[in-house]
Amino acid sequence: MAIYVTGDTHGADSHGFFSVDGYMRRFSMDAFPEQREMTKEDYVIICGDFGGVWATDRFSPDESSSEKSSLDWLNNRPFTTLFVPGNHENYDRLMGCRNQRLMDSWFYSGMSAENKERLRQGYPRMFWNGGYVRAVRPSVLMLERGYIFKIDGKSCFAFGGARSHDIQDGSLDPADYPDEASFNKAYRARRGRMFRVRGISWWDEEMPSREEMDMGRRNIESFVQQGKIDFVFTHEAPASDKVFLNYPARDELSLYLESLRNIMTYDKWFYGHLHDNRRMFQNHYLLYEQILPIC
Ligand SMILES: [Fe+2]
């Protein structure tokens, strides 16, 4: 049995010849031939920005046809895919939409009550190997934040999420507008600027809640009695790593992750988000397209 880990995949497809994005290319037999020897008892863990559940449909919470066929392809790989969420995930569809204001707005006015209820649920939530996951497919699972999972005999703390750094020009909220025409007008006026749209290309849940952070800390504190955590999987980097890499490091999540370093002993820490491949501080790994065997 084995665990491999990689960085952001940003959806199924790669965008252009030089793109390293897209899980279908990265996990193809050519790019990842190790899978020939793998079974569903082996794991590939994506450090956030999985992006395989992305599309927003105003009328249905269902997968788009390309999402469905790509996720089926991934499910049919001879390994189990796990991912922590990043900042580029459709949290409404993954974990259930909690944005009642958007649900009540013109944006979802054409969605049936039954579909709205399904959108509120997200993918099935189940307890798996020590924590809760969202089952996108039987062997494509999102690890919820704050749990210590037992994966291939290893203790793995998972804590996804990050603040988007590509929304310098802010965000638009469809629920702030009375109708589609006024929203489209505001959208057109922002063309060419770096912004995202709440509930369509940006979700508040990219950052963890206070409850999730407290739970993660409590779970680590109670695990300390049992011993060392083997692996930490996050999307965001701890603050000291970001300082070293010349990134702003004072956001709440980076500081939270930094604080966890002081209360746990762990073997290795893996994160994505910064779109590079670096080994840091002996046992920290920033990953993008590299697929690293870790046990
Ligand atoms: Fe990313």
Short mmCIF file of C-alpha atoms and ligand atoms in Angstrom, two decimals:
data_model
loop_
_atom_site.label_atom_id
_atom_site.label_comp_id
_atom_site.label_asym_id
_atom_site.label_seq_id
_atom_site.Cartn_x
_atom_site.Cartn_y
_atom_site.Cartn_z
CA MET A 1 0.00 0.00 0.00
CA ALA A 2 1.23 3.52 -0.74
CA ILE A 3 0.41 7.19 -0.43
CA TYR A 4 1.27 9.72 -3.12
CA VAL A 5 0.72 13.44 -2.73
CA THR A 6 0.45 16.25 -5.26
CA GLY A 7 -0.52 19.92 -5.45
CA ASP A 8 -3.37 21.85 -7.05
CA THR A 9 -5.03 20.24 -10.05
CA HIS A 10 -7.55 23.04 -10.83
CA GLY A 11 -10.09 20.77 -12.44
CA ALA A 12 -9.96 17.92 -14.91
CA ASP A 13 -8.59 19.67 -17.97
CA SER A 14 -5.29 21.33 -18.67
CA HIS A 15 -5.38 24.73 -20.28
CA GLY A 16 -2.78 24.89 -23.01
CA PHE A 17 0.29 22.85 -23.80
CA PHE A 18 2.43 24.24 -21.00
CA SER A 19 -0.24 24.00 -18.34
CA VAL A 20 0.47 21.64 -15.46
CA ASP A 21 -3.16 21.79 -14.38
CA GLY A 22 -5.82 19.17 -14.95
CA TYR A 23 -6.04 15.89 -13.12
CA MET A 24 -6.73 13.89 -16.28
CA ARG A 25 -3.30 14.64 -17.71
CA ARG A 26 -1.51 14.46 -14.36
CA PHE A 27 -3.02 11.08 -13.47
CA SER A 28 -2.81 9.64 -16.99
CA MET A 29 -0.95 6.37 -17.37
CA ASP A 30 1.85 8.18 -19.25
CA ALA A 31 2.41 10.84 -16.57
CA PHE A 32 1.79 8.59 -13.57
CA PRO A 33 2.78 5.03 -14.57
CA GLU A 34 3.16 4.00 -10.91
CA GLN A 35 -0.60 3.41 -10.94
CA ARG A 36 -0.01 0.16 -12.84
CA GLU A 37 0.96 -1.39 -9.52
CA MET A 38 -1.71 0.39 -7.45
CA THR A 39 -5.06 -0.69 -6.02
CA LYS A 40 -7.90 1.12 -4.28
CA GLU A 41 -5.94 0.55 -1.06
CA ASP A 42 -3.39 3.05 -2.39
CA TYR A 43 -4.00 6.77 -2.15
CA VAL A 44 -3.27 9.92 -4.10
CA ILE A 45 -3.84 13.03 -1.98
CA ILE A 46 -4.35 16.44 -3.60
CA CYS A 47 -3.36 19.44 -1.45
CA GLY A 48 -6.33 21.60 -2.39
CA ASP A 49 -7.68 23.34 -5.48
CA PHE A 50 -8.92 20.01 -6.75
CA GLY A 51 -11.44 21.95 -8.84
CA GLY A 52 -13.28 18.88 -10.11
CA VAL A 53 -16.57 20.22 -8.74
CA TRP A 54 -16.72 23.75 -10.06
CA ALA A 55 -19.62 24.63 -12.33
CA THR A 56 -22.58 26.63 -11.06
CA ASP A 57 -25.93 26.00 -12.72
CA ARG A 58 -28.81 28.28 -11.76
CA PHE A 59 -31.34 25.51 -12.25
CA SER A 60 -29.66 22.33 -11.05
CA PRO A 61 -27.06 21.26 -8.48
CA ASP A 62 -26.10 18.30 -10.69
CA GLU A 63 -22.67 17.80 -12.21
CA SER A 64 -22.19 19.16 -15.72
CA SER A 65 -21.71 16.43 -18.31
CA SER A 66 -17.96 17.10 -18.53
CA GLU A 67 -17.61 17.09 -14.73
CA LYS A 68 -19.49 13.82 -14.56
CA SER A 69 -17.44 12.01 -17.19
CA SER A 70 -14.16 13.34 -15.75
CA LEU A 71 -15.09 12.35 -12.18
CA ASP A 72 -16.14 8.91 -13.43
CA TRP A 73 -12.74 8.63 -15.14
CA LEU A 74 -11.01 9.57 -11.87
CA ASN A 75 -13.14 7.13 -9.90
CA ASN A 76 -12.08 4.39 -12.30
CA ARG A 77 -8.36 4.92 -11.72
CA PRO A 78 -6.76 2.03 -9.84
CA PHE A 79 -6.26 4.14 -6.68
CA THR A 80 -8.32 6.19 -4.25
CA THR A 81 -8.19 9.97 -4.64
CA LEU A 82 -8.41 12.16 -1.56
CA PHE A 83 -8.31 15.93 -1.49
CA VAL A 84 -8.38 18.72 1.04
CA PRO A 85 -10.38 21.67 -0.26
CA GLY A 86 -8.59 24.74 -1.55
CA ASN A 87 -9.81 28.20 -2.40
CA HIS A 88 -10.88 27.19 -5.89
CA GLU A 89 -13.66 24.74 -5.09
CA ASN A 90 -17.40 25.10 -5.45
CA TYR A 91 -18.14 24.85 -1.73
CA ASP A 92 -21.88 25.28 -2.30
CA ARG A 93 -22.05 22.10 -4.32
CA LEU A 94 -19.41 20.18 -2.38
CA MET A 95 -20.60 20.81 1.16
CA GLY A 96 -24.11 22.14 0.69
CA CYS A 97 -25.10 25.73 0.07
CA ARG A 98 -25.44 27.79 3.25
CA ASN A 99 -25.85 31.08 1.38
CA GLN A 100 -29.56 31.58 1.99
CA ARG A 101 -29.42 35.14 0.68
CA LEU A 102 -28.24 33.88 -2.73
CA MET A 103 -30.75 31.02 -2.65
CA ASP A 104 -33.55 33.55 -2.11
CA SER A 105 -32.31 35.95 -4.79
CA TRP A 106 -33.11 36.22 -8.51
CA PHE A 107 -30.08 34.05 -9.20
CA TYR A 108 -31.76 30.85 -8.03
CA SER A 109 -35.36 31.93 -8.65
CA GLY A 110 -35.71 29.38 -11.45
CA MET A 111 -34.49 26.43 -9.38
CA SER A 112 -37.14 24.00 -8.14
CA ALA A 113 -37.67 23.54 -4.40
CA GLU A 114 -36.45 19.95 -4.73
CA ASN A 115 -33.23 20.99 -6.44
CA LYS A 116 -32.68 23.74 -3.86
CA GLU A 117 -32.93 21.12 -1.13
CA ARG A 118 -30.35 18.98 -2.96
CA LEU A 119 -28.08 22.02 -3.33
CA ARG A 120 -28.39 22.53 0.43
CA GLN A 121 -27.14 18.98 1.05
CA GLY A 122 -24.03 18.81 -1.15
CA TYR A 123 -22.30 15.50 -1.72
CA PRO A 124 -23.01 12.71 0.82
CA ARG A 125 -21.24 13.26 4.12
CA MET A 126 -19.91 10.17 5.83
CA PHE A 127 -17.55 9.12 8.57
CA TRP A 128 -14.40 7.57 7.11
CA ASN A 129 -11.23 6.43 8.86
CA GLY A 130 -11.48 8.85 11.77
CA GLY A 131 -13.14 11.93 10.31
CA TYR A 132 -15.83 13.22 8.00
CA VAL A 133 -15.53 13.22 4.23
CA ARG A 134 -17.70 14.28 1.31
CA ALA A 135 -18.03 11.39 -1.09
CA VAL A 136 -17.82 12.84 -4.60
CA ARG A 137 -17.43 9.26 -5.81
CA PRO A 138 -16.82 6.01 -3.89
CA SER A 139 -13.10 6.55 -4.40
CA VAL A 140 -12.95 10.34 -4.74
CA LEU A 141 -13.28 11.79 -1.24
CA MET A 142 -12.93 15.31 0.13
CA LEU A 143 -11.36 15.36 3.60
CA GLU A 144 -13.19 17.85 5.80
CA ARG A 145 -11.16 20.22 7.93
CA GLY A 146 -9.82 19.47 11.35
CA TYR A 147 -9.82 15.66 11.51
CA ILE A 148 -6.97 13.21 11.99
CA PHE A 149 -7.61 10.45 9.48
CA LYS A 150 -5.98 7.03 9.53
CA ILE A 151 -4.81 6.54 5.93
CA ASP A 152 -2.77 3.49 5.02
CA GLY A 153 -1.91 3.11 8.71
CA LYS A 154 -0.66 6.70 8.96
CA SER A 155 -2.15 9.47 11.11
CA CYS A 156 -2.97 12.34 8.79
CA PHE A 157 -4.22 15.76 9.89
CA ALA A 158 -6.18 17.48 7.12
CA PHE A 159 -7.05 21.15 7.04
CA GLY A 160 -8.00 22.61 3.66
CA GLY A 161 -8.80 26.15 2.59
CA ALA A 162 -6.98 29.39 1.84
CA ARG A 163 -7.79 33.00 1.14
CA SER A 164 -7.90 33.67 -2.60
CA HIS A 165 -5.08 35.89 -3.79
CA ASP A 166 -6.56 36.57 -7.20
CA ILE A 167 -9.39 38.87 -6.14
CA GLN A 168 -7.47 42.10 -5.69
CA ASP A 169 -10.41 44.00 -7.18
CA GLY A 170 -12.88 42.43 -4.80
CA SER A 171 -15.96 40.34 -5.40
CA LEU A 172 -19.46 40.78 -6.76
CA ASP A 173 -22.46 39.34 -4.95
CA PRO A 174 -25.44 38.56 -7.24
CA ALA A 175 -27.72 38.90 -4.21
CA ASP A 176 -26.80 42.60 -4.00
CA TYR A 177 -28.66 43.20 -7.28
CA PRO A 178 -32.43 43.09 -7.81
CA ASP A 179 -32.29 41.28 -11.13
CA GLU A 180 -30.09 39.70 -13.77
CA ALA A 181 -29.90 42.82 -15.93
CA SER A 182 -28.50 45.02 -13.16
CA PHE A 183 -26.04 42.31 -12.13
CA ASN A 184 -24.84 41.87 -15.73
CA LYS A 185 -24.34 45.62 -16.01
CA ALA A 186 -22.18 45.65 -12.88
CA TYR A 187 -20.30 42.60 -14.14
CA ARG A 188 -19.56 44.21 -17.50
CA ALA A 189 -18.33 47.37 -15.78
CA ARG A 190 -15.65 45.31 -13.98
CA ARG A 191 -14.35 43.51 -17.06
CA GLY A 192 -10.56 43.29 -17.15
CA ARG A 193 -10.23 43.56 -13.38
CA MET A 194 -9.29 40.80 -10.93
CA PHE A 195 -12.58 39.97 -9.24
CA ARG A 196 -14.74 36.95 -8.55
CA VAL A 197 -18.42 36.38 -8.04
CA ARG A 198 -19.81 35.04 -4.76
CA GLY A 199 -21.48 31.67 -5.30
CA ILE A 200 -20.18 31.34 -8.88
CA SER A 201 -16.41 31.65 -8.78
CA TRP A 202 -15.75 32.46 -5.12
CA TRP A 203 -17.12 31.12 -1.86
CA ASP A 204 -16.86 32.43 1.69
CA GLU A 205 -16.08 28.90 2.91
CA GLU A 206 -12.64 29.01 1.29
CA MET A 207 -11.59 30.22 4.73
CA PRO A 208 -12.31 27.97 7.72
CA SER A 209 -14.81 28.94 10.38
CA ARG A 210 -13.76 29.57 13.96
CA GLU A 211 -15.52 26.29 14.89
CA GLU A 212 -13.43 24.31 12.38
CA MET A 213 -10.21 25.88 13.63
CA ASP A 214 -11.13 25.17 17.27
CA MET A 215 -12.06 21.59 16.45
CA GLY A 216 -8.79 21.03 14.58
CA ARG A 217 -6.82 22.33 17.55
CA ARG A 218 -8.82 20.18 20.01
CA ASN A 219 -8.35 17.06 17.89
CA ILE A 220 -4.60 17.64 17.75
CA GLU A 221 -4.41 18.30 21.48
CA SER A 222 -6.23 15.09 22.33
CA PHE A 223 -4.17 13.12 19.80
CA VAL A 224 -0.92 14.26 21.37
CA GLN A 225 -1.44 11.65 24.14
CA GLN A 226 -1.45 8.91 21.47
CA GLY A 227 1.74 10.05 19.77
CA LYS A 228 3.06 11.70 16.65
CA ILE A 229 1.05 12.77 13.63
CA ASP A 230 2.65 11.28 10.54
CA PHE A 231 1.48 13.65 7.83
CA VAL A 232 -0.20 17.05 7.65
CA PHE A 233 -2.11 17.94 4.47
CA THR A 234 -3.20 21.55 3.95
CA HIS A 235 -3.81 23.87 1.04
CA GLU A 236 -2.42 26.96 2.72
CA ALA A 237 1.14 27.14 4.07
CA PRO A 238 2.06 27.95 7.66
CA ALA A 239 3.04 31.61 8.11
CA SER A 240 6.78 31.00 8.55
CA ASP A 241 6.96 29.13 5.24
CA LYS A 242 5.20 32.02 3.49
CA VAL A 243 7.63 34.53 4.99
CA PHE A 244 10.51 32.44 3.71
CA LEU A 245 8.89 32.28 0.25
CA ASN A 246 8.25 36.03 0.21
CA TYR A 247 4.48 35.87 0.45
CA PRO A 248 2.31 37.97 2.79
CA ALA A 249 1.81 35.77 5.82
CA ARG A 250 -0.44 37.59 8.23
CA ASP A 251 -3.77 36.12 7.20
CA GLU A 252 -5.74 34.25 9.83
CA LEU A 253 -5.32 30.76 8.36
CA SER A 254 -1.54 30.95 7.86
CA LEU A 255 -1.15 32.15 11.44
CA TYR A 256 -3.47 29.41 12.70
CA LEU A 257 -1.44 26.74 10.88
CA GLU A 258 1.75 28.24 12.28
CA SER A 259 0.27 28.00 15.78
CA LEU A 260 -0.44 24.29 15.25
CA ARG A 261 3.25 23.65 14.65
CA ASN A 262 3.83 24.45 18.30
CA ILE A 263 1.31 21.99 19.68
CA MET A 264 1.97 18.89 17.58
CA THR A 265 4.84 16.69 16.55
CA TYR A 266 4.60 15.49 12.99
CA ASP A 267 6.76 13.79 10.45
CA LYS A 268 6.00 15.72 7.23
CA TRP A 269 3.77 18.62 6.15
CA PHE A 270 2.48 19.00 2.59
CA TYR A 271 0.70 22.01 1.12
CA GLY A 272 -0.17 23.53 -2.26
CA HIS A 273 -1.69 26.91 -3.12
CA LEU A 274 1.57 28.71 -3.99
CA HIS A 275 1.95 26.90 -7.33
CA ASP A 276 5.52 25.72 -6.99
CA ASN A 277 7.49 22.66 -5.93
CA ARG A 278 9.88 23.22 -3.02
CA ARG A 279 11.21 21.35 -0.06
CA MET A 280 11.20 23.60 2.98
CA PHE A 281 12.65 23.27 6.48
CA GLN A 282 13.64 19.58 6.02
CA ASN A 283 10.13 18.21 6.36
CA HIS A 284 7.77 20.71 4.68
CA TYR A 285 6.84 20.28 1.03
CA LEU A 286 5.20 22.82 -1.24
CA LEU A 287 3.75 20.92 -4.18
CA TYR A 288 2.23 21.82 -7.50
CA GLU A 289 2.43 19.32 -10.36
CA GLN A 290 4.89 16.96 -8.73
CA ILE A 291 3.49 13.65 -7.50
CA LEU A 292 5.53 12.57 -4.52
CA PRO A 293 5.53 9.06 -3.01
CA ILE A 294 5.54 9.53 0.74
CA CYS A 295 5.15 5.98 2.05
FE FE B 1 -4.40 27.03 -6.90
#
